[in-house]
mmCIF file of C-alpha atoms and ligand atoms in Angstrom:
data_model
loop_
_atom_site.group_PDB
_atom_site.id
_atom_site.type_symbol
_atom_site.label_atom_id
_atom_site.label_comp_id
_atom_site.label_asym_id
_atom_site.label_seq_id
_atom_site.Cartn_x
_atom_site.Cartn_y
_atom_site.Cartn_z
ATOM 1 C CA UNK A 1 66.815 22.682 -20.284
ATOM 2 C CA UNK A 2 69.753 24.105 -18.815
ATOM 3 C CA UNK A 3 70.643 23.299 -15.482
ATOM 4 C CA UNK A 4 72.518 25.758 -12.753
ATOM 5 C CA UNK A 5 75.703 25.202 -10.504
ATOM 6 C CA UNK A 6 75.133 29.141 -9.649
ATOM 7 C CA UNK A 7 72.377 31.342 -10.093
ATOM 8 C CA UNK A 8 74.039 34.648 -8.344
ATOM 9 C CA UNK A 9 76.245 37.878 -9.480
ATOM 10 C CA UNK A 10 79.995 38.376 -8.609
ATOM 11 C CA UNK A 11 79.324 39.548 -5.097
ATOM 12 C CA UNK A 12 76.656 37.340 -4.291
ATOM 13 C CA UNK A 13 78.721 34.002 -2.398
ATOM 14 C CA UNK A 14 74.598 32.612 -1.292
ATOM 15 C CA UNK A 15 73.733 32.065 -5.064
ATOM 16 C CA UNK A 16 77.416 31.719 -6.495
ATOM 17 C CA UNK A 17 79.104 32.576 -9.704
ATOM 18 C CA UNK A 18 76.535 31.970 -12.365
ATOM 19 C CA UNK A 19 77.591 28.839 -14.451
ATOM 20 C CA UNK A 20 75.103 26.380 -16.568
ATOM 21 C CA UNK A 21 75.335 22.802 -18.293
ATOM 22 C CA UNK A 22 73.388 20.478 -20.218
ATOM 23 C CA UNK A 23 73.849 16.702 -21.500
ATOM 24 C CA UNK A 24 73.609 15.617 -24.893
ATOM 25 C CA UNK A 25 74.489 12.348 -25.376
ATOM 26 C CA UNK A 26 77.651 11.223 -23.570
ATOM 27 C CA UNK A 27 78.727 14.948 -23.621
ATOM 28 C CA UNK A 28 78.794 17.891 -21.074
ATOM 29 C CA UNK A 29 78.227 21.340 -22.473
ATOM 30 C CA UNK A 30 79.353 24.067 -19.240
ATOM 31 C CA UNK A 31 78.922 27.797 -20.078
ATOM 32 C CA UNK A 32 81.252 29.661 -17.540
ATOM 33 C CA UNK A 33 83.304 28.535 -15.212
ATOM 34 C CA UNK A 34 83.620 31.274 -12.036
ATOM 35 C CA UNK A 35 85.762 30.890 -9.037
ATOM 36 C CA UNK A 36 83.334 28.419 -6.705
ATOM 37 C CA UNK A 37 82.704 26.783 -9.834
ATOM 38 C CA UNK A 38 85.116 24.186 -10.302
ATOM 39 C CA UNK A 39 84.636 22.277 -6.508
ATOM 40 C CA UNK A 40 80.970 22.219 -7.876
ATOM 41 C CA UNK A 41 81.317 20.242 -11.036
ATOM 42 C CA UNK A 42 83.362 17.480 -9.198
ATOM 43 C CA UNK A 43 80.370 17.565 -6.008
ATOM 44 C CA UNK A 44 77.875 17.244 -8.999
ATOM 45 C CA UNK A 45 79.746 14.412 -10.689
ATOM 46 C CA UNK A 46 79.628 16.312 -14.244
ATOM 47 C CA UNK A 47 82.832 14.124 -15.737
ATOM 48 C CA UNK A 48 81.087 10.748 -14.381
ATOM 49 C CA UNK A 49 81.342 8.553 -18.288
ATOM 50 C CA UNK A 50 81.698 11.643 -19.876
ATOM 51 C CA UNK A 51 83.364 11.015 -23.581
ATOM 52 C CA UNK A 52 83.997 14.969 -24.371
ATOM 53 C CA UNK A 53 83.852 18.065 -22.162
ATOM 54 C CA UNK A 54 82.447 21.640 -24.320
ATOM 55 C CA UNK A 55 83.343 24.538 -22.444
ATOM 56 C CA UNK A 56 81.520 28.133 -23.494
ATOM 57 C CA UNK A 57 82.922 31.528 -21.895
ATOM 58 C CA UNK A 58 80.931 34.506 -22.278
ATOM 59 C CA UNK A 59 83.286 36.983 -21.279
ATOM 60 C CA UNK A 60 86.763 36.962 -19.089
ATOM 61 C CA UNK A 61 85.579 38.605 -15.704
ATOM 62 C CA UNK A 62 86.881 36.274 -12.642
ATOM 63 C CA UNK A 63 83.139 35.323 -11.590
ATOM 64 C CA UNK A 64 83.038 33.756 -15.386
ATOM 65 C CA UNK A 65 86.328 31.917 -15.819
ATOM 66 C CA UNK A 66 87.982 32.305 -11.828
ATOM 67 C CA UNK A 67 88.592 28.608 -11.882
ATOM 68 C CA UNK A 68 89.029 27.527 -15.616
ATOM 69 C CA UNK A 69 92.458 26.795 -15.559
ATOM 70 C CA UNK A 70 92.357 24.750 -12.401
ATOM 71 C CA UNK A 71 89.239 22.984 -14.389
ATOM 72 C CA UNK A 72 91.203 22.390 -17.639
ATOM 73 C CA UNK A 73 93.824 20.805 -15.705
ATOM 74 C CA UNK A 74 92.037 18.649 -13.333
ATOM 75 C CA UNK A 75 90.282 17.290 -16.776
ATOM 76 C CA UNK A 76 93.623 17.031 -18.521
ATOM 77 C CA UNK A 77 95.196 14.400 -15.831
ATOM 78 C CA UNK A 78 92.413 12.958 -13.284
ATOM 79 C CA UNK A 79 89.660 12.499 -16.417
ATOM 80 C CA UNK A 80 90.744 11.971 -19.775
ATOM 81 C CA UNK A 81 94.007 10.898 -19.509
ATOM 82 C CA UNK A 82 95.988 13.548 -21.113
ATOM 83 C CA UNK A 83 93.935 13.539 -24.076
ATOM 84 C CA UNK A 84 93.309 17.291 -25.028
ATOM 85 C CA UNK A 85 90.820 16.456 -27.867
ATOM 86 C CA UNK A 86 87.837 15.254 -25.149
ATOM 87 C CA UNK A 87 88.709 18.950 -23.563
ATOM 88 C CA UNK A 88 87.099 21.902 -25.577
ATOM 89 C CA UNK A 89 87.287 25.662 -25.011
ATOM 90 C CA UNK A 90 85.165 28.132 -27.095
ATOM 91 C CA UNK A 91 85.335 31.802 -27.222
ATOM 92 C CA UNK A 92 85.744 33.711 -29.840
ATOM 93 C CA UNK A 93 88.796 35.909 -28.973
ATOM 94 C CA UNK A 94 92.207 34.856 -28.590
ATOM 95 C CA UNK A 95 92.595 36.737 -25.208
ATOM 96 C CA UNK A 96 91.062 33.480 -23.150
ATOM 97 C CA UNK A 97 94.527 31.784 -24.612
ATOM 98 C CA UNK A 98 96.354 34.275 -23.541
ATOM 99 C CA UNK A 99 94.926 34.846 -20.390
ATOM 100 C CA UNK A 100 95.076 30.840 -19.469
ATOM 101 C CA UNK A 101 98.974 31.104 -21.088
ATOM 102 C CA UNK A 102 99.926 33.478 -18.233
ATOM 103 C CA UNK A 103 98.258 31.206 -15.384
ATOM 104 C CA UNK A 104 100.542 27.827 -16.833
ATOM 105 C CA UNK A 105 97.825 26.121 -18.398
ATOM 106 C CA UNK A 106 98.576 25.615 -22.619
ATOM 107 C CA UNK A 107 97.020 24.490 -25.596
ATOM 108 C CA UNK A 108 98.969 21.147 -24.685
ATOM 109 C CA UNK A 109 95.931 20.036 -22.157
ATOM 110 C CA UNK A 110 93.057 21.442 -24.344
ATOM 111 C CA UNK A 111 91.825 22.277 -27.932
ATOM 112 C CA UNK A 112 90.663 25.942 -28.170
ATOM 113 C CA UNK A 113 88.139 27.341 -30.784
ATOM 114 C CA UNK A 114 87.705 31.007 -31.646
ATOM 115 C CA UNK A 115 84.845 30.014 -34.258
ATOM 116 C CA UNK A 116 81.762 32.275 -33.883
ATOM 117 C CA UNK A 117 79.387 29.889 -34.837
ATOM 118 C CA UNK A 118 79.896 25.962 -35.689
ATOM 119 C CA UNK A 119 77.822 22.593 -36.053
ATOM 120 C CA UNK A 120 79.070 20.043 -33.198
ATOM 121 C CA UNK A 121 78.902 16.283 -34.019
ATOM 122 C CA UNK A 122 78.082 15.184 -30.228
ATOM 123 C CA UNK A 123 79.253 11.263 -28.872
ATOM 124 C CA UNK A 124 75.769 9.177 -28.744
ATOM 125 C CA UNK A 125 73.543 12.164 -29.709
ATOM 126 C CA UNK A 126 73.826 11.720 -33.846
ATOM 127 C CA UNK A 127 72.416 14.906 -33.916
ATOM 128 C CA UNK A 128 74.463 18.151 -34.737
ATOM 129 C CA UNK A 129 73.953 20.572 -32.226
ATOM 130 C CA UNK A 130 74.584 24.465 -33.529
ATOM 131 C CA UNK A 131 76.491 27.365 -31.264
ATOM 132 C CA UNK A 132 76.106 30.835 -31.957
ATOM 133 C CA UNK A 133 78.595 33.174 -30.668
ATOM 134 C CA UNK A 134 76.999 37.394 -30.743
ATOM 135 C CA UNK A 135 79.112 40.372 -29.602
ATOM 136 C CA UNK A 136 77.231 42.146 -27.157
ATOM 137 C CA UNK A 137 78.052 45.045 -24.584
ATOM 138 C CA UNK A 138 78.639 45.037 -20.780
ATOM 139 C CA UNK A 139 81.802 46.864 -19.716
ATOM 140 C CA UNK A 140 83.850 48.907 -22.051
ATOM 141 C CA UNK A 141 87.050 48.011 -19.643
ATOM 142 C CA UNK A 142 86.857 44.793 -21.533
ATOM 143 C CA UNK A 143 87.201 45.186 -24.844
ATOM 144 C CA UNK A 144 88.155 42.368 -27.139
ATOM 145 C CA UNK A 145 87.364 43.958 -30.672
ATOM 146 C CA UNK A 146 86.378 47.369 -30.272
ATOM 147 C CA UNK A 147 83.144 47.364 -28.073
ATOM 148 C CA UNK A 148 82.875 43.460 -27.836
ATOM 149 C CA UNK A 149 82.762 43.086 -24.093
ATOM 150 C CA UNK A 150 81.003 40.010 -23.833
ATOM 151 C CA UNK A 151 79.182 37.032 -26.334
ATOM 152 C CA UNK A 152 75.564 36.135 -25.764
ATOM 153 C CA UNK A 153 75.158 32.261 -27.260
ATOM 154 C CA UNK A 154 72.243 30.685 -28.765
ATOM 155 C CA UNK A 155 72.459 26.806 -28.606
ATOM 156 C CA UNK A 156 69.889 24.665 -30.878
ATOM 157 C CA UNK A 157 69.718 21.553 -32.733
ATOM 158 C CA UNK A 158 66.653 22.264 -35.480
ATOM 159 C CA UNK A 159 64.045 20.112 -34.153
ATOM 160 C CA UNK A 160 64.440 19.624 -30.889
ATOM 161 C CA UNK A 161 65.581 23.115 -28.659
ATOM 162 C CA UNK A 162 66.571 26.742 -28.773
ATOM 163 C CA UNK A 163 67.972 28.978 -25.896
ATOM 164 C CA UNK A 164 69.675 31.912 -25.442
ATOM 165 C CA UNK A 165 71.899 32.707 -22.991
ATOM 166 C CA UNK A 166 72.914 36.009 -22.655
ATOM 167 C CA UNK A 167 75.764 36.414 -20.298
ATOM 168 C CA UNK A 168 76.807 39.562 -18.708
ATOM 169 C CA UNK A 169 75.379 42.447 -20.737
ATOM 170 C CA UNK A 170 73.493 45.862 -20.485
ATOM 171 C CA UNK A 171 71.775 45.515 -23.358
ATOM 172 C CA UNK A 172 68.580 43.890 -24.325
ATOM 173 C CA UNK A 173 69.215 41.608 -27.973
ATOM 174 C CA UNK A 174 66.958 43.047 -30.422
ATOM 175 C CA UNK A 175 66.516 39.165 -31.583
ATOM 176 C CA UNK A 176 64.252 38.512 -28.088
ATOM 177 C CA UNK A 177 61.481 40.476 -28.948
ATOM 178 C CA UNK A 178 60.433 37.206 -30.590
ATOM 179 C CA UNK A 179 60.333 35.042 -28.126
ATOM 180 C CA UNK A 180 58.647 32.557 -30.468
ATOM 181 C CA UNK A 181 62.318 31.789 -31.814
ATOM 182 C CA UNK A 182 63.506 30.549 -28.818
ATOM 183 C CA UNK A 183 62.368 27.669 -25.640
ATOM 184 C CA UNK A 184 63.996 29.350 -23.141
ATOM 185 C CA UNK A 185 65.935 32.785 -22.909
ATOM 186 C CA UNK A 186 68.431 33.033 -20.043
ATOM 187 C CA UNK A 187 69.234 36.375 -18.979
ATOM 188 C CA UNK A 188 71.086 38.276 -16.727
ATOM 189 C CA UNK A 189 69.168 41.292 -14.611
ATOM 190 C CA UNK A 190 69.984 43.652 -11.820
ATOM 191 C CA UNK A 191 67.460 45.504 -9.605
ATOM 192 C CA UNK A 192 71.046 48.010 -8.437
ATOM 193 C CA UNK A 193 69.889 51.031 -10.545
ATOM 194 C CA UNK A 194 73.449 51.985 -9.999
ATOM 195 C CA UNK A 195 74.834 49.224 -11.796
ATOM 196 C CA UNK A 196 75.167 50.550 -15.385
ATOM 197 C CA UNK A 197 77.244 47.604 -17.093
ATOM 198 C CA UNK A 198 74.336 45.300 -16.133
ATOM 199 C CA UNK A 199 70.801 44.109 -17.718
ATOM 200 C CA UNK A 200 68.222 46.875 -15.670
ATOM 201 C CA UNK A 201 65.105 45.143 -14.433
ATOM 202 C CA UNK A 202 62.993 48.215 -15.462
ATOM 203 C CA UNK A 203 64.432 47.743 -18.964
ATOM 204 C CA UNK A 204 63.211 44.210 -19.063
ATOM 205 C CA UNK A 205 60.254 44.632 -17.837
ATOM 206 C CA UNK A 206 59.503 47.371 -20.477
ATOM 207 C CA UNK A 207 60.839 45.410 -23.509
ATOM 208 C CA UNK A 208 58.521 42.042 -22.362
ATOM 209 C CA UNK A 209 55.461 44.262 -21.769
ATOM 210 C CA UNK A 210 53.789 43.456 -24.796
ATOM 211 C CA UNK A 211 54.522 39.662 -24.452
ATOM 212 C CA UNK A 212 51.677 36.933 -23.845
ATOM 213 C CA UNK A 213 52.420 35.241 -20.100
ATOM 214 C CA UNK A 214 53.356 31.980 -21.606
ATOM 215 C CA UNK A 215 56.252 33.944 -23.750
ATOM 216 C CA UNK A 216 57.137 36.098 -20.674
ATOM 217 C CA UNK A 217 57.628 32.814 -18.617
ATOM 218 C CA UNK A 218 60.796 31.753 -21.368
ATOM 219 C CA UNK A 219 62.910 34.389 -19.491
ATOM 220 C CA UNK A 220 65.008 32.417 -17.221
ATOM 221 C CA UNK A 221 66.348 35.675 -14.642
ATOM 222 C CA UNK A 222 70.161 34.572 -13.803
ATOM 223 C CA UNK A 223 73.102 36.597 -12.387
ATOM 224 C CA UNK A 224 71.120 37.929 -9.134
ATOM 225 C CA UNK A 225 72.354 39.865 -6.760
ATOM 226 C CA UNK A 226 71.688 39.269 -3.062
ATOM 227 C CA UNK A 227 69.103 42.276 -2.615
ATOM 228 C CA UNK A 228 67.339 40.808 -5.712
ATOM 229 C CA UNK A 229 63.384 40.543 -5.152
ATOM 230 C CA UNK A 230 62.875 36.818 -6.361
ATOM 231 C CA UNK A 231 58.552 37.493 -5.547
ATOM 232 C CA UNK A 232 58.745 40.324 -7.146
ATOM 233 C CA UNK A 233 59.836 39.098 -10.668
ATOM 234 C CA UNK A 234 57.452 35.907 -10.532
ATOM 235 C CA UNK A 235 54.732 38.146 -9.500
ATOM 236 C CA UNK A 236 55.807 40.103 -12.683
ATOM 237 C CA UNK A 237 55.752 36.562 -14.683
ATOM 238 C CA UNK A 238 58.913 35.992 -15.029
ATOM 239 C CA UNK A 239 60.954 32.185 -14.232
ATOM 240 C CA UNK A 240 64.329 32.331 -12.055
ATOM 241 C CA UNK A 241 67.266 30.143 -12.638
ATOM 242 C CA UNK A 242 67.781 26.941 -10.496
ATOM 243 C CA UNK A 243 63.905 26.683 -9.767
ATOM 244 C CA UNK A 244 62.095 23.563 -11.034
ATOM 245 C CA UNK A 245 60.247 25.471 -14.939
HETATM 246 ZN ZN1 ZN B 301 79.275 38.355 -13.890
HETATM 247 ZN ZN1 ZN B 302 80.822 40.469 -16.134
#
């Protein structure tokens, strides 16, 4: 369903910043937009007849939103002709406002909405497609409402799809130990045992245990870091971003 400009942690330049879209009718839907990012959507041709542009942050660290502003911009005079409506931000916490406020960029060259969860009527879909915003943990150095550090999203539209995405977190969502819910889950993981504020392999591989291969397979690993063992986790039945599912 979704597919990657990035597949790798902060530190990880091979991979890149981890940053997803999918097309619904004659929409883009992005989630994150890190600091390689933004040369990326313009190589890819994401805008190409493109009548709205839905932008998803998970959380505000640089390898999530580096090159936002330069991206809400860029959309604001080379694509849609000043018209901020076709531009749309979501996250729900006024400190991505703020934070794009102090780098020039206003709520003059995009529309910005803090909603948790909405319906989305999408251009040449017809179908209303359903976001789901959840406060989840990663670092308590961000801290937008008292131990929201980052949002995990669930996209679906009833019928058709359901995924998860999870962002940066160290927590697994109680919600994916039914993995029936969902088509795909995509979650961060870190084999750095040191790395405290992010998703622990050993901790994944402990909650999925029980799970039949075919459910296993729905985690999507994404954030990697460069020492990740990509063998290793499809030996253990598990699906990495970017690769053909
Ligand atoms: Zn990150
Ligand atoms: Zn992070």
């Amino acid at each position: 369903m979704l597919k990657f400009l990035g597949t790798g942690g902060a530190f990880n330049t091979k991979r890149g910043n981890t940053s997803a879209y999918f097309e619904l009718g004659s929409e883009l839907f992005l989630i994150d937009v890190g600091e390689d990012v933004f040369p990326k959507t313009i190589e890819n041709h994401l805008f190409d007849q493109k009548t709205r542009v839905n932008i998803f942050i998970t959380h505000l660290h640089s390898d999530h939103v580096g090159s936002l502003g330069t991206l809400l911009a860029y959309l604001y005079i080379n694509v849609f002709g000043q018209d901020r409506s076709k531009i749309c931000v979501y996250f729900p916490s006024e400190a991505l406002k703020e934070l794009l406020e102090l780098q020039g960029v206003t709520e003059e060259v995009y529309t910005f909405y803090v909603n948790l969860w909405d319906e989305l009527y999408v251009d040449g879909y017809q179908r209303e497609v359903e976001y789901n915003f959840e406060a989840g943990k990663h670092t308590p150095y961000l801290d937008y409402k008292k131990n929201e550090n980052c949002y995990h999203i669930t996209f679906s539209q009833k019928k058709e799809f359901c995924f998860y995405y999870s962002g940066d977190t160290c927590e697994f969502n109680h919600q994916l130990s039914n993995p029936y819910a969902y088509d795909w889950i995509y979650h961060e993981v870190t084999m750095i045992k040191s790395a405290e504020v992010h998703f622990q392999y050993d901790k994944l591989l402990e909650a999925t245990k029980d799970m039949p291969a075919d459910q296993k397979k729905k985690f999507v690993l994404m954030h990697l870091d460069s020492n990740f063992d990509v063998e290793r986790a499809k030996m253990d039945g598990f699906s990495i971003a970017g690769e053909q599912l």
